[in-house]
CSV table of C-alpha atoms in Angstrom, one decimal:
chain,number,residue,atom,x,y,z
A,1,MET,CA,-10.8,18.7,-20.2
A,2,THR,CA,-7.2,18.6,-21.6
A,3,GLN,CA,-5.6,15.2,-22.2
A,4,VAL,CA,-2.2,14.5,-20.5
A,5,GLN,CA,0.2,12.3,-22.3
A,6,VAL,CA,2.0,10.0,-19.9
A,7,GLU,CA,3.1,7.1,-22.2
A,8,GLN,CA,5.7,8.9,-24.2
A,9,LYS,CA,8.7,7.0,-25.4
A,10,THR,CA,11.4,9.5,-24.6
A,11,TYR,CA,11.9,11.9,-21.8
A,12,GLU,CA,13.7,15.2,-21.5
A,13,MET,CA,14.0,18.0,-19.1
A,14,PRO,CA,12.2,20.3,-19.4
A,15,PRO,CA,9.6,18.2,-21.3
A,16,ARG,CA,8.2,19.3,-24.6
A,17,ASP,CA,5.4,16.8,-24.4
A,18,GLY,CA,3.9,14.8,-21.5
A,19,ILE,CA,5.7,14.7,-18.2
A,20,SER,CA,9.2,14.1,-16.8
A,21,VAL,CA,9.8,13.3,-13.2
A,22,ALA,CA,12.6,15.0,-11.2
A,23,HIS,CA,13.7,14.3,-7.6
A,24,PHE,CA,14.2,17.5,-5.6
A,25,LEU,CA,17.0,17.5,-3.0
A,26,THR,CA,17.1,20.2,-0.4
A,27,VAL,CA,20.9,20.8,0.3
A,28,THR,CA,23.1,23.2,2.2
A,29,ASP,CA,25.4,23.9,-0.7
A,30,ILE,CA,24.2,23.6,-4.3
A,31,GLN,CA,27.7,23.4,-5.9
A,32,ARG,CA,29.0,20.9,-3.4
A,33,SER,CA,26.1,18.6,-4.0
A,34,ILE,CA,26.3,18.9,-7.8
A,35,ASP,CA,30.0,18.2,-7.7
A,36,TYR,CA,29.3,15.1,-5.5
A,37,TYR,CA,26.6,13.6,-7.7
A,38,GLU,CA,28.7,14.3,-10.8
A,39,LYS,CA,31.9,12.9,-9.4
A,40,VAL,CA,30.6,9.8,-7.6
A,41,PHE,CA,27.8,8.7,-9.9
A,42,GLY,CA,28.7,10.3,-13.2
A,43,ALA,CA,25.6,12.6,-13.2
A,44,ARG,CA,25.4,15.0,-16.1
A,45,VAL,CA,25.2,18.6,-15.0
A,46,LEU,CA,22.4,20.4,-16.9
A,47,SER,CA,22.6,23.6,-14.9
A,48,ARG,CA,24.7,24.7,-11.9
A,49,GLY,CA,22.0,27.3,-10.9
A,50,ASP,CA,23.0,30.9,-10.6
A,51,ALA,CA,23.7,33.6,-8.0
A,52,GLY,CA,20.1,34.7,-8.1
A,53,GLY,CA,19.0,31.6,-6.4
A,54,ALA,CA,18.1,29.3,-9.3
A,55,PRO,CA,18.5,25.6,-8.5
A,56,GLY,CA,20.9,23.2,-10.2
A,57,TYR,CA,19.7,20.4,-12.4
A,58,LEU,CA,21.3,17.0,-13.0
A,59,GLN,CA,20.6,14.0,-15.1
A,60,LEU,CA,21.5,10.8,-13.4
A,61,ALA,CA,20.8,7.6,-15.3
A,62,ASN,CA,17.0,7.8,-16.2
A,63,ILE,CA,16.1,10.5,-13.6
A,64,TRP,CA,16.5,14.2,-13.3
A,65,MET,CA,17.4,15.9,-10.0
A,66,ILE,CA,16.8,19.4,-8.9
A,67,ILE,CA,19.4,20.6,-6.3
A,68,ASN,CA,18.5,23.6,-4.2
A,69,VAL,CA,18.9,25.1,-0.8
A,70,GLY,CA,16.1,25.1,1.8
A,71,GLY,CA,14.0,27.9,2.9
A,72,GLY,CA,10.8,29.1,4.4
A,73,PRO,CA,7.2,29.1,3.1
A,74,THR,CA,6.4,30.6,-0.3
A,75,PRO,CA,3.1,31.7,-1.7
A,76,ASP,CA,2.6,28.3,-3.5
A,77,LYS,CA,3.5,26.3,-0.3
A,78,PRO,CA,2.5,28.6,2.5
A,79,THR,CA,3.1,26.2,5.4
A,80,VAL,CA,6.1,24.2,4.1
A,81,MET,CA,9.7,24.6,5.2
A,82,LEU,CA,12.4,22.9,3.2
A,83,ALA,CA,15.4,21.7,5.1
A,84,VAL,CA,18.1,19.1,4.9
A,85,PRO,CA,17.2,15.9,6.7
A,86,ASN,CA,18.0,14.6,10.1
A,87,PRO,CA,20.6,11.9,9.1
A,88,ASP,CA,19.0,9.4,11.4
A,89,LEU,CA,15.3,10.2,10.7
A,90,ILE,CA,14.6,9.7,7.0
A,91,SER,CA,11.2,9.5,5.3
A,92,SER,CA,12.3,8.9,1.7
A,93,PHE,CA,15.4,8.1,-0.2
A,94,LEU,CA,16.8,7.5,-3.7
A,95,ASN,CA,17.0,3.8,-4.7
A,96,PHE,CA,19.6,2.9,-7.3
A,97,ARG,CA,19.0,-0.5,-8.9
A,98,VAL,CA,22.3,-1.8,-10.4
A,99,ALA,CA,23.4,-4.8,-12.4
A,100,ASP,CA,26.6,-5.4,-10.5
A,101,ILE,CA,26.6,-4.1,-6.9
A,102,GLN,CA,30.1,-5.1,-6.0
A,103,ALA,CA,31.5,-3.2,-9.0
A,104,CYS,CA,29.4,-0.1,-8.1
A,105,TYR,CA,30.4,-0.4,-4.5
A,106,GLU,CA,34.1,-0.4,-5.4
A,107,LEU,CA,33.9,2.4,-8.0
A,108,TRP,CA,31.7,4.7,-6.0
A,109,LYS,CA,33.7,4.2,-2.8
A,110,SER,CA,36.9,5.1,-4.8
A,111,ARG,CA,35.1,8.3,-5.9
A,112,GLY,CA,34.3,9.4,-2.4
A,113,ALA,CA,31.0,7.7,-1.6
A,114,GLU,CA,30.5,7.0,2.1
A,115,PHE,CA,28.8,3.7,2.5
A,116,ILE,CA,27.0,2.9,5.8
A,117,THR,CA,27.9,-0.8,5.4
A,118,GLU,CA,29.3,-3.1,2.7
A,119,PRO,CA,26.7,-4.8,0.4
A,120,LEU,CA,24.6,-7.3,2.5
A,121,ASP,CA,22.0,-9.9,1.5
A,122,LYS,CA,18.4,-8.9,2.4
A,123,TYR,CA,15.0,-9.8,0.9
A,124,GLY,CA,16.0,-11.4,-2.3
A,125,GLU,CA,18.6,-8.8,-3.1
A,126,THR,CA,22.0,-7.6,-2.1
A,127,ARG,CA,22.0,-4.0,-0.9
A,128,CYS,CA,23.8,-1.2,0.9
A,129,TYR,CA,23.4,2.5,1.6
A,130,ILE,CA,25.4,5.6,0.9
A,131,ARG,CA,25.1,8.9,2.8
A,132,ASP,CA,25.5,12.0,0.6
A,133,PRO,CA,27.0,15.3,1.9
A,134,ASP,CA,23.7,16.4,3.4
A,135,GLY,CA,22.9,13.2,5.1
A,136,TYR,CA,20.5,11.8,2.5
A,137,ILE,CA,20.7,8.0,2.1
A,138,ILE,CA,20.8,6.3,-1.2
A,139,GLU,CA,20.0,2.6,-1.4
A,140,VAL,CA,22.1,0.6,-3.9
A,141,GLY,CA,20.5,-2.8,-4.6
A,142,GLN,CA,21.0,-5.7,-6.9
A,143,SER,CA,18.2,-8.2,-7.3
A,144,LYS,CA,19.0,-11.9,-7.0
A,145,PRO,CA,19.0,-13.7,-10.4
A,146,ASP,CA,15.7,-15.5,-9.8
A,147,PHE,CA,13.8,-12.4,-8.6
A,148,THR,CA,11.2,-10.8,-10.9
A,149,TYR,CA,9.1,-7.7,-10.4
A,150,GLY,CA,5.3,-8.3,-10.3
């Protein structure tokens, strides 16, 4: 059996060793979504895709994102359809943990982010949600000073 390295110290896309994790977003317009994540959050564009249907790739903080349009089943996922979400029926979302939520709220709002509400206190943190151009929600949260993870 081959060993898989998962404790590497650095990550890159594509990985030369071990693994890297990327979040795949199904979108209606690749360029619009790449422009949005670059403008609002300062994502680094790794690839804008191509006319042949290749997806776009972004680096956003410590994650990579794959941006591609939806479509029907393929041989490697024969029963799966990829589509943008129903904006009011979400099963997963990005979660941005930030050091200063008010500063992020003001900056990202000035860059075109559409927040559902202003930052509100909830469960030991302050948080709010953004909708991207395809209806995905992005949670932005700042933990309270006395909160620790596990």
